[in-house]
């Protein structure tokens, strides 16, 4: 199975810091570009409702990572790599006051990985 989302060591470290501060129940949602740019935002589960059109890409640092169906269609050919940069996080994202920000990078899946992704999507009705 191809991992659709992964995290760098720096991102895993920041996730651990946020878990220590806010508790283990966190979640990510890849923003669609409104308000907080196109960033991976970290929330408490009570801060954002996951809807039927959100796609669970996987978990990073033991935290579920979601993306809207429309964003998924745009990004499905890539593996999202969640990293950390110096700066202010998104206004809504929990790391906003840490001096760090989650940053999404990506790489294209190769042909074999893409075939696996398409097969998996067919099984899931996407």
PDB file of C-alpha atoms in Angstrom:
ATOM      1  CA  UNK A   1       0.000   0.000   0.000  1.00  0.00           C
ATOM      2  CA  UNK A   2       1.300   3.415  -0.976  1.00  0.00           C
ATOM      3  CA  UNK A   3       1.487   6.051   1.753  1.00  0.00           C
ATOM      4  CA  UNK A   4      -0.379   9.100   0.507  1.00  0.00           C
ATOM      5  CA  UNK A   5       0.875  11.365   3.283  1.00  0.00           C
ATOM      6  CA  UNK A   6       4.117  11.227   5.266  1.00  0.00           C
ATOM      7  CA  UNK A   7       5.841  13.530   7.744  1.00  0.00           C
ATOM      8  CA  UNK A   8       9.439  14.643   8.117  1.00  0.00           C
ATOM      9  CA  UNK A   9      11.209  14.220  11.471  1.00  0.00           C
ATOM     10  CA  UNK A  10      10.674  17.949  12.135  1.00  0.00           C
ATOM     11  CA  UNK A  11       6.935  17.587  11.556  1.00  0.00           C
ATOM     12  CA  UNK A  12       6.785  14.525  13.814  1.00  0.00           C
ATOM     13  CA  UNK A  13       8.592  16.486  16.529  1.00  0.00           C
ATOM     14  CA  UNK A  14       6.119  19.378  16.273  1.00  0.00           C
ATOM     15  CA  UNK A  15       3.183  16.939  16.341  1.00  0.00           C
ATOM     16  CA  UNK A  16       4.601  15.407  19.548  1.00  0.00           C
ATOM     17  CA  UNK A  17       4.927  18.902  21.043  1.00  0.00           C
ATOM     18  CA  UNK A  18       1.303  19.716  20.173  1.00  0.00           C
ATOM     19  CA  UNK A  19       0.120  16.390  21.619  1.00  0.00           C
ATOM     20  CA  UNK A  20       1.940  17.178  24.865  1.00  0.00           C
ATOM     21  CA  UNK A  21       0.269  20.589  25.020  1.00  0.00           C
ATOM     22  CA  UNK A  22      -3.237  19.799  23.739  1.00  0.00           C
ATOM     23  CA  UNK A  23      -3.600  16.046  24.303  1.00  0.00           C
ATOM     24  CA  UNK A  24      -3.342  13.073  21.971  1.00  0.00           C
ATOM     25  CA  UNK A  25      -6.604  13.669  20.083  1.00  0.00           C
ATOM     26  CA  UNK A  26      -5.554  15.888  17.190  1.00  0.00           C
ATOM     27  CA  UNK A  27      -6.327  15.871  13.479  1.00  0.00           C
ATOM     28  CA  UNK A  28      -5.021  17.442  10.278  1.00  0.00           C
ATOM     29  CA  UNK A  29      -6.927  18.851   7.347  1.00  0.00           C
ATOM     30  CA  UNK A  30      -5.235  20.051   4.182  1.00  0.00           C
ATOM     31  CA  UNK A  31      -6.666  23.497   3.511  1.00  0.00           C
ATOM     32  CA  UNK A  32      -8.159  24.283   0.138  1.00  0.00           C
ATOM     33  CA  UNK A  33      -6.668  27.753  -0.007  1.00  0.00           C
ATOM     34  CA  UNK A  34      -9.279  29.861   1.765  1.00  0.00           C
ATOM     35  CA  UNK A  35      -8.191  32.063   4.651  1.00  0.00           C
ATOM     36  CA  UNK A  36      -5.164  30.054   5.783  1.00  0.00           C
ATOM     37  CA  UNK A  37      -3.582  29.439   2.383  1.00  0.00           C
ATOM     38  CA  UNK A  38      -3.029  25.884   1.208  1.00  0.00           C
ATOM     39  CA  UNK A  39      -1.491  24.511   4.372  1.00  0.00           C
ATOM     40  CA  UNK A  40      -1.830  21.406   6.466  1.00  0.00           C
ATOM     41  CA  UNK A  41      -3.708  22.675   9.497  1.00  0.00           C
ATOM     42  CA  UNK A  42      -3.711  20.869  12.846  1.00  0.00           C
ATOM     43  CA  UNK A  43      -6.898  20.961  14.919  1.00  0.00           C
ATOM     44  CA  UNK A  44      -8.544  19.547  17.979  1.00  0.00           C
ATOM     45  CA  UNK A  45     -11.319  17.199  16.797  1.00  0.00           C
ATOM     46  CA  UNK A  46     -13.928  19.617  18.184  1.00  0.00           C
ATOM     47  CA  UNK A  47     -12.576  22.475  16.033  1.00  0.00           C
ATOM     48  CA  UNK A  48     -13.489  21.057  12.621  1.00  0.00           C
ATOM     49  CA  UNK A  49     -16.153  18.658  11.416  1.00  0.00           C
ATOM     50  CA  UNK A  50     -15.018  16.017   8.970  1.00  0.00           C
ATOM     51  CA  UNK A  51     -17.701  15.586   6.330  1.00  0.00           C
ATOM     52  CA  UNK A  52     -18.657  12.773   3.991  1.00  0.00           C
ATOM     53  CA  UNK A  53     -16.646  14.365   1.183  1.00  0.00           C
ATOM     54  CA  UNK A  54     -13.386  14.520   3.129  1.00  0.00           C
ATOM     55  CA  UNK A  55     -10.807  11.857   2.287  1.00  0.00           C
ATOM     56  CA  UNK A  56      -8.670  10.235   4.988  1.00  0.00           C
ATOM     57  CA  UNK A  57      -5.202  10.083   3.406  1.00  0.00           C
ATOM     58  CA  UNK A  58      -3.533   8.330   6.325  1.00  0.00           C
ATOM     59  CA  UNK A  59      -2.015   9.169   9.685  1.00  0.00           C
ATOM     60  CA  UNK A  60       1.134  11.095  10.547  1.00  0.00           C
ATOM     61  CA  UNK A  61       2.551  10.884  14.044  1.00  0.00           C
ATOM     62  CA  UNK A  62      -0.531   8.913  15.023  1.00  0.00           C
ATOM     63  CA  UNK A  63      -2.804  11.761  13.935  1.00  0.00           C
ATOM     64  CA  UNK A  64      -5.395  11.345  11.140  1.00  0.00           C
ATOM     65  CA  UNK A  65      -4.877  13.474   8.042  1.00  0.00           C
ATOM     66  CA  UNK A  66      -7.820  14.525   5.847  1.00  0.00           C
ATOM     67  CA  UNK A  67      -8.269  16.446   2.621  1.00  0.00           C
ATOM     68  CA  UNK A  68     -11.458  17.585   0.872  1.00  0.00           C
ATOM     69  CA  UNK A  69     -12.599  15.482  -2.079  1.00  0.00           C
ATOM     70  CA  UNK A  70     -12.010  18.370  -4.497  1.00  0.00           C
ATOM     71  CA  UNK A  71      -8.475  18.878  -3.190  1.00  0.00           C
ATOM     72  CA  UNK A  72      -7.920  15.123  -3.336  1.00  0.00           C
ATOM     73  CA  UNK A  73      -8.805  15.105  -7.041  1.00  0.00           C
ATOM     74  CA  UNK A  74      -6.175  17.786  -7.600  1.00  0.00           C
ATOM     75  CA  UNK A  75      -3.482  16.135  -5.429  1.00  0.00           C
ATOM     76  CA  UNK A  76      -4.206  12.397  -5.850  1.00  0.00           C
ATOM     77  CA  UNK A  77      -1.227  11.889  -8.167  1.00  0.00           C
ATOM     78  CA  UNK A  78       1.166  13.097  -5.455  1.00  0.00           C
ATOM     79  CA  UNK A  79       2.415  12.002  -2.075  1.00  0.00           C
ATOM     80  CA  UNK A  80       2.009  14.825   0.437  1.00  0.00           C
ATOM     81  CA  UNK A  81       5.092  15.376   2.583  1.00  0.00           C
ATOM     82  CA  UNK A  82       4.333  17.394   5.695  1.00  0.00           C
ATOM     83  CA  UNK A  83       7.315  19.404   6.876  1.00  0.00           C
ATOM     84  CA  UNK A  84       7.915  22.345   9.209  1.00  0.00           C
ATOM     85  CA  UNK A  85       9.303  25.786   8.428  1.00  0.00           C
ATOM     86  CA  UNK A  86      10.142  28.734  10.643  1.00  0.00           C
ATOM     87  CA  UNK A  87       7.367  31.292  10.747  1.00  0.00           C
ATOM     88  CA  UNK A  88       3.819  31.667  11.911  1.00  0.00           C
ATOM     89  CA  UNK A  89       1.422  28.810  11.370  1.00  0.00           C
ATOM     90  CA  UNK A  90      -2.078  29.298  10.108  1.00  0.00           C
ATOM     91  CA  UNK A  91      -4.457  31.363  12.179  1.00  0.00           C
ATOM     92  CA  UNK A  92      -6.628  28.308  12.803  1.00  0.00           C
ATOM     93  CA  UNK A  93      -3.849  25.746  13.172  1.00  0.00           C
ATOM     94  CA  UNK A  94      -2.655  24.745  16.639  1.00  0.00           C
ATOM     95  CA  UNK A  95       1.022  25.438  15.927  1.00  0.00           C
ATOM     96  CA  UNK A  96       0.245  29.099  15.161  1.00  0.00           C
ATOM     97  CA  UNK A  97       1.994  30.430  18.260  1.00  0.00           C
ATOM     98  CA  UNK A  98       5.077  28.182  18.203  1.00  0.00           C
ATOM     99  CA  UNK A  99       7.168  30.121  15.700  1.00  0.00           C
ATOM    100  CA  UNK A 100       6.879  27.100  13.391  1.00  0.00           C
ATOM    101  CA  UNK A 101       4.423  26.281  10.621  1.00  0.00           C
ATOM    102  CA  UNK A 102       3.449  23.045   8.948  1.00  0.00           C
ATOM    103  CA  UNK A 103       4.351  23.141   5.272  1.00  0.00           C
ATOM    104  CA  UNK A 104       3.122  20.775   2.562  1.00  0.00           C
ATOM    105  CA  UNK A 105       5.514  19.537  -0.084  1.00  0.00           C
ATOM    106  CA  UNK A 106       4.747  16.851  -2.611  1.00  0.00           C
ATOM    107  CA  UNK A 107       6.249  14.397  -5.019  1.00  0.00           C
ATOM    108  CA  UNK A 108       4.649  12.674  -7.988  1.00  0.00           C
ATOM    109  CA  UNK A 109       3.842   9.002  -7.620  1.00  0.00           C
ATOM    110  CA  UNK A 110       5.624   6.764 -10.088  1.00  0.00           C
ATOM    111  CA  UNK A 111       3.589   4.638 -12.532  1.00  0.00           C
ATOM    112  CA  UNK A 112       3.429   1.579 -10.271  1.00  0.00           C
ATOM    113  CA  UNK A 113       2.396   3.650  -7.242  1.00  0.00           C
ATOM    114  CA  UNK A 114      -0.249   5.455  -9.305  1.00  0.00           C
ATOM    115  CA  UNK A 115      -1.683   2.130 -10.496  1.00  0.00           C
ATOM    116  CA  UNK A 116      -2.005   1.061  -6.848  1.00  0.00           C
ATOM    117  CA  UNK A 117      -3.680   4.365  -5.945  1.00  0.00           C
ATOM    118  CA  UNK A 118      -6.192   4.081  -8.795  1.00  0.00           C
ATOM    119  CA  UNK A 119      -6.969   0.481  -7.882  1.00  0.00           C
ATOM    120  CA  UNK A 120      -7.492   1.434  -4.242  1.00  0.00           C
ATOM    121  CA  UNK A 121      -9.713   4.371  -5.254  1.00  0.00           C
ATOM    122  CA  UNK A 122     -11.888   2.080  -7.403  1.00  0.00           C
ATOM    123  CA  UNK A 123     -12.325  -0.249  -4.423  1.00  0.00           C
ATOM    124  CA  UNK A 124     -13.373   2.722  -2.271  1.00  0.00           C
ATOM    125  CA  UNK A 125     -15.755   4.104  -4.892  1.00  0.00           C
ATOM    126  CA  UNK A 126     -13.766   7.271  -5.609  1.00  0.00           C
TER     127      UNK A 126
END
